[in-house]
C-alpha positions as CSV (number, residue, x, y, z in Angstrom):
1,P,-64.4,51.2,226.5
2,Q,-64.8,54.9,225.7
3,E,-63.7,54.4,222.1
4,K,-66.1,51.5,221.7
5,K,-68.9,53.7,223.0
6,T,-68.0,56.5,220.5
7,I,-67.9,54.0,217.6
8,A,-71.2,52.5,218.6
9,F,-72.9,55.9,218.7
10,H,-71.2,56.9,215.4
11,E,-72.5,53.8,213.7
12,A,-75.9,54.1,215.3
13,G,-76.0,57.6,213.9
14,H,-75.5,56.3,210.4
15,A,-78.2,53.6,211.0
16,T,-80.7,56.0,212.5
17,T,-80.4,58.7,209.8
18,S,-80.5,56.2,206.9
19,W,-83.5,54.5,208.4
20,L,-85.4,57.8,208.7
21,L,-84.5,59.3,205.3
22,E,-86.6,58.2,202.4
23,H,-83.9,58.1,199.7
24,A,-81.0,56.8,201.8
25,S,-80.1,53.2,201.3
26,P,-81.7,50.9,203.9
27,L,-79.5,49.2,206.5
28,V,-78.8,45.5,206.4
29,K,-76.1,45.1,209.2
30,V,-73.9,47.3,211.5
31,T,-70.9,46.2,213.5
32,I,-68.5,47.9,215.9
33,V,-65.9,45.1,215.6
34,P,-62.9,46.7,213.9
35,R,-62.1,45.5,210.4
36,G,-58.8,46.7,208.9
37,R,-58.6,50.4,209.1
38,S,-62.3,50.7,209.8
39,L,-63.3,51.0,213.4
40,G,-66.9,50.0,212.6
41,A,-68.9,49.3,209.5
42,A,-72.4,49.4,208.1
43,W,-73.8,47.5,205.1
44,Y,-76.7,48.9,203.1
45,L,-78.8,47.7,200.3
46,P,-78.6,50.4,197.7
47,E,-81.4,51.0,195.3
48,E,-80.5,50.5,191.7
49,R,-80.7,53.9,189.9
50,L,-79.7,54.9,186.4
51,I,-80.2,58.6,187.3
52,V,-80.0,60.2,190.6
53,R,-82.1,63.2,191.7
54,P,-80.8,65.9,194.1
55,N,-83.0,64.9,197.0
56,Q,-81.6,61.3,196.7
57,M,-78.1,62.6,196.8
58,L,-78.9,64.9,199.8
59,D,-80.4,62.1,201.8
60,E,-77.3,59.9,201.2
61,M,-75.1,62.8,202.2
62,C,-77.2,63.4,205.4
63,A,-77.0,59.7,206.3
64,T,-73.2,59.7,205.8
65,M,-72.9,62.7,208.1
66,G,-75.1,60.9,210.7
67,G,-72.1,59.3,212.3
68,R,-70.4,62.6,213.1
69,A,-73.7,64.2,214.0
70,A,-74.4,61.4,216.5
71,E,-71.1,62.1,218.2
72,K,-72.0,65.8,218.5
73,V,-75.5,65.1,219.8
74,V,-74.5,62.5,222.4
75,F,-71.0,63.7,223.5
76,D,-71.1,67.4,222.4
77,T,-67.8,66.8,220.6
78,I,-66.5,65.2,217.4
79,S,-63.6,62.9,216.6
80,T,-61.4,61.9,213.7
81,G,-63.6,58.8,213.2
82,A,-65.5,60.5,210.3
83,L,-62.6,60.8,207.9
84,S,-63.9,58.3,205.3
85,D,-67.4,59.9,205.7
86,L,-66.0,63.4,205.0
87,E,-64.1,62.1,202.0
88,K,-67.3,60.6,200.6
89,V,-69.6,63.6,201.1
90,T,-67.0,66.0,199.8
91,K,-66.7,64.0,196.6
92,Q,-70.5,63.9,196.4
93,A,-70.9,67.6,197.0
94,R,-68.1,68.4,194.5
95,A,-69.8,66.2,191.9
96,M,-73.2,67.8,192.4
97,I,-71.8,71.3,192.0
98,T,-69.0,70.9,189.4
99,I,-70.1,67.9,187.3
100,Y,-73.9,67.5,187.4
101,G,-74.9,71.2,187.4
102,L,-77.0,70.8,190.5
103,N,-76.3,74.1,192.1
104,E,-78.4,77.2,191.8
105,K,-75.5,79.7,192.2
106,L,-73.5,78.2,189.4
107,G,-76.4,77.1,187.3
108,N,-76.6,74.5,184.6
109,V,-72.9,74.2,183.9
110,T,-70.4,71.4,184.2
111,Y,-66.7,71.6,184.6
112,Y,-66.3,67.9,183.7
113,D,-64.3,67.1,180.5
114,S,-65.5,63.8,179.1
115,S,-63.1,64.1,176.2
116,G,-60.2,63.0,178.3
117,Q,-58.2,66.1,177.2
118,S,-58.1,67.6,180.7
119,E,-55.2,65.4,181.9
120,Y,-52.8,67.6,179.8
121,N,-54.4,70.8,181.0
122,F,-52.8,72.0,184.2
123,S,-55.2,74.9,184.7
124,K,-58.8,74.9,186.1
125,P,-61.5,75.5,183.5
126,Y,-62.8,78.4,185.6
127,S,-61.7,81.6,187.2
128,E,-60.3,82.0,190.8
129,E,-63.6,83.8,191.6
130,T,-65.6,80.8,190.4
131,A,-63.3,78.5,192.4
132,Q,-64.1,80.4,195.5
133,V,-67.9,80.1,194.8
134,I,-67.4,76.3,194.3
135,D,-65.5,75.9,197.5
136,K,-68.2,77.9,199.5
137,E,-71.1,76.0,197.9
138,I,-69.4,72.6,198.7
139,S,-68.8,73.6,202.3
140,D,-72.4,75.0,202.7
141,L,-73.9,71.9,201.1
142,I,-72.0,69.6,203.5
143,E,-72.7,71.7,206.5
144,S,-76.5,71.9,205.7
145,Q,-76.6,68.0,205.6
146,Y,-74.7,67.8,208.8
147,Q,-77.1,70.2,210.6
148,R,-80.0,68.2,209.1
149,A,-78.5,65.0,210.5
150,I,-78.1,66.6,214.0
151,Q,-81.8,67.7,213.9
152,I,-83.0,64.2,212.9
153,L,-80.9,62.7,215.7
154,N,-82.0,65.2,218.3
155,D,-85.7,64.5,217.3
156,N,-85.1,60.7,217.7
157,K,-82.5,60.8,220.5
158,D,-84.2,58.1,222.6
159,K,-84.1,55.7,219.6
160,L,-80.5,56.6,218.8
161,L,-79.6,55.8,222.4
162,A,-81.5,52.5,222.4
163,L,-79.8,51.4,219.2
164,A,-76.3,52.4,220.3
165,N,-76.8,50.5,223.6
166,I,-77.9,47.3,221.7
167,L,-74.8,47.8,219.5
168,I,-72.5,48.1,222.5
169,E,-74.0,45.0,224.0
170,K,-74.2,42.8,220.9
171,E,-71.4,44.5,218.8
172,V,-73.5,43.6,215.6
173,I,-77.0,44.6,214.8
174,F,-79.3,43.8,211.8
175,K,-82.3,45.3,210.1
176,D,-84.6,43.4,212.6
177,D,-83.0,45.4,215.5
178,L,-83.9,48.7,213.8
179,E,-87.4,47.5,213.1
180,T,-87.8,46.7,216.8
181,I,-86.8,50.3,217.8
182,F,-88.1,52.3,214.8
183,G,-90.9,50.1,213.4
184,K,-91.0,49.2,209.7
185,R,-89.3,51.7,207.4
186,P,-92.2,53.7,205.9
187,F,-90.5,54.2,202.6
188,D,-89.8,50.5,201.9
189,K,-91.9,49.2,199.0
190,E,-93.5,45.9,199.6
191,E,-92.9,43.5,196.8
192,I,-96.1,42.9,194.9
193,V,-96.8,39.3,194.1
194,S,-99.2,38.6,191.3
């Protein structure tokens, strides 16, 4: 029962943060019924984008950290349940900093080799000093989105608790359940019918 409760709050944390962040993908369904290696799962409807702006990437990272943040807000501790979330945000942060040149400290530079030659190159294309800057920037970026998720969940704790309790009771929730608790998502664009 305690693990089920932890998973419910973790998934409710993802759902809450993604619902409240403009550029995070809107939720379609959440379950706390285990599937394979996953203890719980959420399905989102991602917006089709050809290019992605930093604020969109940051909102997605924040929503991904919402699960671990919910555990911290509710139980004042964290668990190993966020492994796949951590893998995802680490890849996103690394890409922002080392591939897309979206970091002020490193500037408009990429360490991505699109020629395919890098597979034979066993050294990094930057100095150890730059590697340390990259590591720190990745860590700072992830931590800032984690703290942002904690703030959002603290500001909406009553709604987080209500959502998690519905999830514990029903084991599966849908977009309608979130609309009941949070109201319509203010960022959703209504389809214009002409």
